[in-house]
């Protein structure tokens, strides 16, 4: 989609703006979601770099350097602060003339109307704005079990308010959460589609050091997805998704020793290759290639 709009691939530059999370700072709880240790994909706020310095470093790390980028607030809950603080951080991120978009990752219960209006203002300036919502599952029992701190209705309300202002929504879903199977993933997909969505990110459940789930895994109380089961379920979700919805990601990996299990999640390409093989054999490859690679 970005290639069609801008004539080239657009890359995201990730930003750690030192946000926290209401499920970690005591507002909702202190333990966080049971699967979570954000240091598995972030540096746990070890960076002392400013937002502009992080963007510059991100540009330099890319082997192939496009001429346009999206500023991506990724770590923790990137709408969880006072309005003026958020505006200052977002304003800093979009200063560069090569920044054509703003992507903000957050929780569904941390997006008040004033934040939606702020994001809408950036869109009116001509930026490509995405709101990324970590839902993980539409099953309220599972949401409670993983200590998520909100239910599906909160998510659906946030999606409605954002899309009414023309803001595109990308929803994160985790496959392999405790007690869930393939039927649950399809039920979650259907509820998300019914609520309205513009993009999806799919992730296999990782057991990472420092999470509550790590204790259960060490006590042999966790059943984890094999790469084959994950590829099958992702393929089915893609085949059941309308082609106008963009898959921003269909798998994810984490690095050892932070990653405890499953082992296949330590390798960036293994899951992706398995998914592509499933799509090539059973259909859906055209949708994936169009939305993920264009």
mmCIF file of C-alpha atoms in Angstrom:
data_model
loop_
_atom_site.group_PDB
_atom_site.id
_atom_site.type_symbol
_atom_site.label_atom_id
_atom_site.label_comp_id
_atom_site.label_asym_id
_atom_site.label_seq_id
_atom_site.Cartn_x
_atom_site.Cartn_y
_atom_site.Cartn_z
ATOM 1 C CA UNK A 1 0.000 0.000 0.000
ATOM 2 C CA UNK A 2 2.789 2.463 0.885
ATOM 3 C CA UNK A 3 4.645 1.581 -2.294
ATOM 4 C CA UNK A 4 1.538 2.358 -4.310
ATOM 5 C CA UNK A 5 1.056 5.672 -2.491
ATOM 6 C CA UNK A 6 4.658 6.893 -2.390
ATOM 7 C CA UNK A 7 6.285 5.003 -5.256
ATOM 8 C CA UNK A 8 8.705 3.160 -2.972
ATOM 9 C CA UNK A 9 8.798 1.036 0.162
ATOM 10 C CA UNK A 10 8.488 3.040 3.348
ATOM 11 C CA UNK A 11 10.373 1.923 6.461
ATOM 12 C CA UNK A 12 9.385 2.395 10.080
ATOM 13 C CA UNK A 13 11.863 3.985 12.465
ATOM 14 C CA UNK A 14 11.143 2.768 15.993
ATOM 15 C CA UNK A 15 11.178 5.151 18.935
ATOM 16 C CA UNK A 16 11.376 4.458 22.656
ATOM 17 C CA UNK A 17 9.931 7.612 24.214
ATOM 18 C CA UNK A 18 10.165 6.240 27.766
ATOM 19 C CA UNK A 19 6.454 5.628 28.222
ATOM 20 C CA UNK A 20 5.251 3.188 30.844
ATOM 21 C CA UNK A 21 2.052 1.132 31.126
ATOM 22 C CA UNK A 22 -0.927 1.325 33.519
ATOM 23 C CA UNK A 23 -0.610 -2.410 34.006
ATOM 24 C CA UNK A 24 2.928 -1.959 35.321
ATOM 25 C CA UNK A 25 2.948 1.363 37.184
ATOM 26 C CA UNK A 26 0.231 0.430 39.679
ATOM 27 C CA UNK A 27 -2.750 2.122 38.010
ATOM 28 C CA UNK A 28 -4.160 -1.249 36.957
ATOM 29 C CA UNK A 29 -1.457 -3.470 38.379
ATOM 30 C CA UNK A 30 2.282 -3.923 38.768
ATOM 31 C CA UNK A 31 2.919 -7.289 37.204
ATOM 32 C CA UNK A 32 1.896 -6.438 33.670
ATOM 33 C CA UNK A 33 0.316 -8.906 31.269
ATOM 34 C CA UNK A 34 1.415 -12.446 32.041
ATOM 35 C CA UNK A 35 3.281 -12.833 28.747
ATOM 36 C CA UNK A 36 5.034 -9.476 28.858
ATOM 37 C CA UNK A 37 8.599 -8.438 29.265
ATOM 38 C CA UNK A 38 8.976 -5.645 26.740
ATOM 39 C CA UNK A 39 12.769 -5.913 27.005
ATOM 40 C CA UNK A 40 12.481 -8.911 24.682
ATOM 41 C CA UNK A 41 11.992 -6.462 21.811
ATOM 42 C CA UNK A 42 13.025 -3.170 23.377
ATOM 43 C CA UNK A 43 15.957 -2.133 25.536
ATOM 44 C CA UNK A 44 13.886 -1.449 28.677
ATOM 45 C CA UNK A 45 14.523 2.284 28.379
ATOM 46 C CA UNK A 46 18.300 1.835 28.396
ATOM 47 C CA UNK A 47 18.656 4.383 25.613
ATOM 48 C CA UNK A 48 19.486 7.936 26.599
ATOM 49 C CA UNK A 49 19.104 9.143 23.023
ATOM 50 C CA UNK A 50 16.614 11.857 22.176
ATOM 51 C CA UNK A 51 13.801 11.117 19.745
ATOM 52 C CA UNK A 52 15.697 12.800 16.903
ATOM 53 C CA UNK A 53 18.874 10.875 17.774
ATOM 54 C CA UNK A 54 16.940 7.601 17.731
ATOM 55 C CA UNK A 55 15.493 8.443 14.317
ATOM 56 C CA UNK A 56 18.952 9.284 12.965
ATOM 57 C CA UNK A 57 20.366 6.056 14.365
ATOM 58 C CA UNK A 58 17.476 4.121 12.846
ATOM 59 C CA UNK A 59 18.162 5.581 9.412
ATOM 60 C CA UNK A 60 21.857 4.701 9.679
ATOM 61 C CA UNK A 61 21.144 1.087 10.643
ATOM 62 C CA UNK A 62 19.218 0.369 7.456
ATOM 63 C CA UNK A 63 21.266 -1.280 4.731
ATOM 64 C CA UNK A 64 18.826 -0.071 2.074
ATOM 65 C CA UNK A 65 17.845 3.511 2.785
ATOM 66 C CA UNK A 66 14.530 4.755 1.400
ATOM 67 C CA UNK A 67 13.802 8.456 1.125
ATOM 68 C CA UNK A 68 10.673 8.345 3.305
ATOM 69 C CA UNK A 69 9.929 6.943 6.758
ATOM 70 C CA UNK A 70 7.194 6.443 9.347
ATOM 71 C CA UNK A 71 7.981 7.446 12.941
ATOM 72 C CA UNK A 72 6.879 4.505 15.079
ATOM 73 C CA UNK A 73 6.306 4.855 18.825
ATOM 74 C CA UNK A 74 6.612 1.189 19.718
ATOM 75 C CA UNK A 75 7.706 0.573 23.307
ATOM 76 C CA UNK A 76 5.106 0.229 26.055
ATOM 77 C CA UNK A 77 1.920 2.342 25.931
ATOM 78 C CA UNK A 78 2.633 5.300 23.678
ATOM 79 C CA UNK A 79 -0.532 7.277 24.432
ATOM 80 C CA UNK A 80 -0.211 6.965 28.202
ATOM 81 C CA UNK A 81 0.769 10.450 29.318
ATOM 82 C CA UNK A 82 -0.589 13.977 29.564
ATOM 83 C CA UNK A 83 -1.819 15.562 26.343
ATOM 84 C CA UNK A 84 0.927 18.215 26.172
ATOM 85 C CA UNK A 85 3.647 15.607 26.783
ATOM 86 C CA UNK A 86 2.289 13.420 23.998
ATOM 87 C CA UNK A 87 2.066 16.370 21.620
ATOM 88 C CA UNK A 88 5.635 17.401 22.362
ATOM 89 C CA UNK A 89 6.948 13.902 21.680
ATOM 90 C CA UNK A 90 4.899 13.379 18.523
ATOM 91 C CA UNK A 91 5.850 16.846 17.236
ATOM 92 C CA UNK A 92 9.517 16.034 17.767
ATOM 93 C CA UNK A 93 9.182 12.766 15.839
ATOM 94 C CA UNK A 94 7.640 14.298 12.708
ATOM 95 C CA UNK A 95 10.106 17.182 12.300
ATOM 96 C CA UNK A 96 12.120 15.570 9.523
ATOM 97 C CA UNK A 97 11.061 16.288 5.950
ATOM 98 C CA UNK A 98 11.492 12.569 5.194
ATOM 99 C CA UNK A 99 8.889 11.575 7.847
ATOM 100 C CA UNK A 100 5.605 10.946 6.029
ATOM 101 C CA UNK A 101 3.767 8.982 8.701
ATOM 102 C CA UNK A 102 3.161 8.541 12.411
ATOM 103 C CA UNK A 103 2.423 5.168 13.990
ATOM 104 C CA UNK A 104 1.499 4.935 17.671
ATOM 105 C CA UNK A 105 1.337 1.636 19.547
ATOM 106 C CA UNK A 106 -0.824 1.479 22.652
ATOM 107 C CA UNK A 107 -3.494 -0.305 24.681
ATOM 108 C CA UNK A 108 -7.206 0.052 23.817
ATOM 109 C CA UNK A 109 -7.963 1.454 27.280
ATOM 110 C CA UNK A 110 -5.422 4.294 26.979
ATOM 111 C CA UNK A 111 -6.857 6.234 24.055
ATOM 112 C CA UNK A 112 -9.110 9.044 25.307
ATOM 113 C CA UNK A 113 -10.940 11.313 22.865
ATOM 114 C CA UNK A 114 -8.319 14.048 23.174
ATOM 115 C CA UNK A 115 -5.619 11.666 21.936
ATOM 116 C CA UNK A 116 -7.765 10.633 18.979
ATOM 117 C CA UNK A 117 -8.283 14.302 18.149
ATOM 118 C CA UNK A 118 -4.541 14.904 18.377
ATOM 119 C CA UNK A 119 -3.830 12.060 15.965
ATOM 120 C CA UNK A 120 -6.527 13.361 13.642
ATOM 121 C CA UNK A 121 -4.746 16.721 13.580
ATOM 122 C CA UNK A 122 -1.549 15.067 12.346
ATOM 123 C CA UNK A 123 -3.534 13.298 9.660
ATOM 124 C CA UNK A 124 -4.995 16.637 8.567
ATOM 125 C CA UNK A 125 -1.407 17.847 8.108
ATOM 126 C CA UNK A 126 -0.985 15.144 5.470
ATOM 127 C CA UNK A 127 0.741 12.487 7.568
ATOM 128 C CA UNK A 128 -0.167 8.827 7.204
ATOM 129 C CA UNK A 129 -1.401 8.035 10.742
ATOM 130 C CA UNK A 130 -1.856 4.558 12.212
ATOM 131 C CA UNK A 131 -3.101 3.642 15.672
ATOM 132 C CA UNK A 132 -1.779 0.210 16.692
ATOM 133 C CA UNK A 133 -3.890 -1.474 19.363
ATOM 134 C CA UNK A 134 -2.676 -4.465 21.343
ATOM 135 C CA UNK A 135 -5.809 -6.574 21.691
ATOM 136 C CA UNK A 136 -4.183 -10.055 21.597
ATOM 137 C CA UNK A 137 -7.531 -11.906 21.785
ATOM 138 C CA UNK A 138 -11.242 -11.091 21.708
ATOM 139 C CA UNK A 139 -11.991 -13.748 24.320
ATOM 140 C CA UNK A 140 -12.790 -11.957 27.590
ATOM 141 C CA UNK A 141 -11.949 -15.024 29.670
ATOM 142 C CA UNK A 142 -8.497 -15.161 28.127
ATOM 143 C CA UNK A 143 -8.024 -11.409 28.534
ATOM 144 C CA UNK A 144 -8.715 -11.814 32.246
ATOM 145 C CA UNK A 145 -6.496 -14.876 32.472
ATOM 146 C CA UNK A 146 -3.510 -13.043 30.987
ATOM 147 C CA UNK A 147 -4.147 -10.025 33.256
ATOM 148 C CA UNK A 148 -4.760 -7.715 30.332
ATOM 149 C CA UNK A 149 -6.827 -5.247 32.348
ATOM 150 C CA UNK A 150 -9.570 -4.512 29.792
ATOM 151 C CA UNK A 151 -12.248 -6.395 27.871
ATOM 152 C CA UNK A 152 -13.213 -6.585 24.213
ATOM 153 C CA UNK A 153 -15.884 -3.899 24.495
ATOM 154 C CA UNK A 154 -13.216 -1.349 25.447
ATOM 155 C CA UNK A 155 -11.268 -2.289 22.315
ATOM 156 C CA UNK A 156 -14.360 -2.086 20.074
ATOM 157 C CA UNK A 157 -15.229 1.365 21.433
ATOM 158 C CA UNK A 158 -11.715 2.681 20.792
ATOM 159 C CA UNK A 159 -11.734 1.343 17.247
ATOM 160 C CA UNK A 160 -15.092 2.983 16.593
ATOM 161 C CA UNK A 161 -13.967 6.381 17.873
ATOM 162 C CA UNK A 162 -10.668 6.272 15.974
ATOM 163 C CA UNK A 163 -12.108 5.180 12.658
ATOM 164 C CA UNK A 164 -14.905 7.745 12.895
ATOM 165 C CA UNK A 165 -12.118 10.363 12.788
ATOM 166 C CA UNK A 166 -10.523 8.643 9.812
ATOM 167 C CA UNK A 167 -7.605 7.147 11.743
ATOM 168 C CA UNK A 168 -6.487 3.757 10.497
ATOM 169 C CA UNK A 169 -6.314 0.980 13.113
ATOM 170 C CA UNK A 170 -3.877 -1.935 13.140
ATOM 171 C CA UNK A 171 -4.719 -4.656 15.668
ATOM 172 C CA UNK A 172 -2.192 -6.988 17.301
ATOM 173 C CA UNK A 173 -3.260 -10.594 17.917
ATOM 174 C CA UNK A 174 -1.318 -13.337 19.713
ATOM 175 C CA UNK A 175 -1.776 -16.957 18.688
ATOM 176 C CA UNK A 176 -1.078 -19.626 21.285
ATOM 177 C CA UNK A 177 -2.371 -17.948 24.456
ATOM 178 C CA UNK A 178 -3.224 -20.395 27.291
ATOM 179 C CA UNK A 179 -6.468 -22.271 26.731
ATOM 180 C CA UNK A 180 -6.894 -21.092 23.142
ATOM 181 C CA UNK A 181 -6.759 -23.015 19.892
ATOM 182 C CA UNK A 182 -7.446 -22.594 16.200
ATOM 183 C CA UNK A 183 -11.209 -22.085 16.642
ATOM 184 C CA UNK A 184 -10.551 -19.300 19.147
ATOM 185 C CA UNK A 185 -8.252 -17.513 16.702
ATOM 186 C CA UNK A 186 -10.961 -17.552 14.036
ATOM 187 C CA UNK A 187 -13.545 -16.271 16.526
ATOM 188 C CA UNK A 188 -11.223 -13.427 17.497
ATOM 189 C CA UNK A 189 -10.639 -12.575 13.843
ATOM 190 C CA UNK A 190 -14.357 -12.457 13.131
ATOM 191 C CA UNK A 191 -15.013 -10.148 16.091
ATOM 192 C CA UNK A 192 -12.174 -7.858 15.047
ATOM 193 C CA UNK A 193 -13.458 -7.739 11.469
ATOM 194 C CA UNK A 194 -16.972 -6.980 12.701
ATOM 195 C CA UNK A 195 -15.646 -4.109 14.856
ATOM 196 C CA UNK A 196 -13.785 -2.691 11.880
ATOM 197 C CA UNK A 197 -10.044 -2.761 11.257
ATOM 198 C CA UNK A 198 -7.564 -1.608 8.628
ATOM 199 C CA UNK A 199 -4.528 -3.732 9.447
ATOM 200 C CA UNK A 200 -3.447 -6.764 11.457
ATOM 201 C CA UNK A 201 -0.274 -7.925 13.171
ATOM 202 C CA UNK A 202 -0.040 -11.589 14.126
ATOM 203 C CA UNK A 203 2.424 -12.892 16.706
ATOM 204 C CA UNK A 204 3.164 -16.351 18.116
ATOM 205 C CA UNK A 205 3.188 -16.526 21.905
ATOM 206 C CA UNK A 206 6.744 -16.193 23.200
ATOM 207 C CA UNK A 207 7.786 -17.288 26.658
ATOM 208 C CA UNK A 208 10.305 -14.672 27.702
ATOM 209 C CA UNK A 209 12.479 -14.242 30.762
ATOM 210 C CA UNK A 210 10.928 -12.022 33.392
ATOM 211 C CA UNK A 211 7.315 -12.786 32.485
ATOM 212 C CA UNK A 212 4.727 -14.498 34.684
ATOM 213 C CA UNK A 213 4.310 -17.158 32.014
ATOM 214 C CA UNK A 214 7.992 -18.050 32.352
ATOM 215 C CA UNK A 215 7.248 -19.513 35.787
ATOM 216 C CA UNK A 216 4.420 -21.660 34.409
ATOM 217 C CA UNK A 217 6.635 -22.817 31.528
ATOM 218 C CA UNK A 218 9.401 -23.862 33.902
ATOM 219 C CA UNK A 219 6.814 -25.889 35.832
ATOM 220 C CA UNK A 220 5.737 -27.634 32.598
ATOM 221 C CA UNK A 221 2.311 -25.969 32.671
ATOM 222 C CA UNK A 222 2.461 -24.353 29.226
ATOM 223 C CA UNK A 223 1.582 -25.936 25.893
ATOM 224 C CA UNK A 224 3.211 -24.001 23.064
ATOM 225 C CA UNK A 225 2.486 -23.885 19.354
ATOM 226 C CA UNK A 226 4.690 -25.795 16.962
ATOM 227 C CA UNK A 227 5.849 -23.950 13.883
ATOM 228 C CA UNK A 228 3.573 -26.162 11.775
ATOM 229 C CA UNK A 229 0.478 -25.362 13.842
ATOM 230 C CA UNK A 230 1.291 -21.670 13.829
ATOM 231 C CA UNK A 231 1.773 -21.578 10.048
ATOM 232 C CA UNK A 232 -1.518 -23.419 9.515
ATOM 233 C CA UNK A 233 -3.483 -21.035 11.748
ATOM 234 C CA UNK A 234 -1.922 -17.922 10.217
ATOM 235 C CA UNK A 235 -2.686 -19.242 6.752
ATOM 236 C CA UNK A 236 -6.313 -19.785 7.703
ATOM 237 C CA UNK A 237 -6.601 -16.312 9.228
ATOM 238 C CA UNK A 238 -5.205 -14.757 6.060
ATOM 239 C CA UNK A 239 -7.600 -16.783 3.912
ATOM 240 C CA UNK A 240 -10.529 -15.597 6.051
ATOM 241 C CA UNK A 241 -9.536 -11.918 5.905
ATOM 242 C CA UNK A 242 -10.855 -9.498 3.244
ATOM 243 C CA UNK A 243 -8.132 -8.456 0.817
ATOM 244 C CA UNK A 244 -8.435 -4.749 1.622
ATOM 245 C CA UNK A 245 -7.066 -5.363 5.144
ATOM 246 C CA UNK A 246 -3.285 -5.080 5.401
ATOM 247 C CA UNK A 247 -1.141 -7.627 7.227
ATOM 248 C CA UNK A 248 1.649 -5.538 8.743
ATOM 249 C CA UNK A 249 3.268 -8.628 10.262
ATOM 250 C CA UNK A 250 2.491 -12.330 10.307
ATOM 251 C CA UNK A 251 5.124 -13.581 12.739
ATOM 252 C CA UNK A 252 7.697 -12.305 15.211
ATOM 253 C CA UNK A 253 10.856 -13.469 16.897
ATOM 254 C CA UNK A 254 12.823 -12.787 20.062
ATOM 255 C CA UNK A 255 16.472 -13.231 20.905
ATOM 256 C CA UNK A 256 17.961 -15.687 23.372
ATOM 257 C CA UNK A 257 18.633 -15.673 26.290
ATOM 258 C CA UNK A 258 15.548 -13.462 26.716
ATOM 259 C CA UNK A 259 13.510 -16.001 24.711
ATOM 260 C CA UNK A 260 12.878 -19.212 26.624
ATOM 261 C CA UNK A 261 10.498 -20.976 24.230
ATOM 262 C CA UNK A 262 9.498 -22.016 21.628
ATOM 263 C CA UNK A 263 12.931 -22.384 20.067
ATOM 264 C CA UNK A 264 11.726 -21.719 16.522
ATOM 265 C CA UNK A 265 10.811 -18.166 17.548
ATOM 266 C CA UNK A 266 14.515 -17.376 17.881
ATOM 267 C CA UNK A 267 14.960 -17.452 14.115
ATOM 268 C CA UNK A 268 13.609 -14.559 12.092
ATOM 269 C CA UNK A 269 12.792 -16.348 8.858
ATOM 270 C CA UNK A 270 11.708 -19.850 9.918
ATOM 271 C CA UNK A 271 8.133 -18.913 10.797
ATOM 272 C CA UNK A 272 7.775 -16.702 7.742
ATOM 273 C CA UNK A 273 8.951 -19.442 5.382
ATOM 274 C CA UNK A 274 6.509 -21.922 6.947
ATOM 275 C CA UNK A 275 3.633 -19.471 6.477
ATOM 276 C CA UNK A 276 4.534 -18.718 2.863
ATOM 277 C CA UNK A 277 4.716 -22.465 2.173
ATOM 278 C CA UNK A 278 1.237 -22.933 3.668
ATOM 279 C CA UNK A 279 -0.173 -20.084 1.579
ATOM 280 C CA UNK A 280 1.441 -21.394 -1.588
ATOM 281 C CA UNK A 281 -0.071 -24.830 -0.991
ATOM 282 C CA UNK A 282 -3.554 -23.824 0.167
ATOM 283 C CA UNK A 283 -4.155 -20.326 -1.193
ATOM 284 C CA UNK A 284 -3.941 -16.799 0.148
ATOM 285 C CA UNK A 285 -0.423 -16.042 -1.008
ATOM 286 C CA UNK A 286 -1.578 -13.249 -3.305
ATOM 287 C CA UNK A 287 -3.282 -11.425 -0.414
ATOM 288 C CA UNK A 288 -0.240 -11.721 1.807
ATOM 289 C CA UNK A 289 2.247 -10.619 -0.849
ATOM 290 C CA UNK A 290 0.071 -7.677 -1.881
ATOM 291 C CA UNK A 291 -0.493 -6.331 1.614
ATOM 292 C CA UNK A 292 2.820 -7.146 3.276
ATOM 293 C CA UNK A 293 5.360 -6.500 0.557
ATOM 294 C CA UNK A 294 3.894 -3.676 -1.524
#
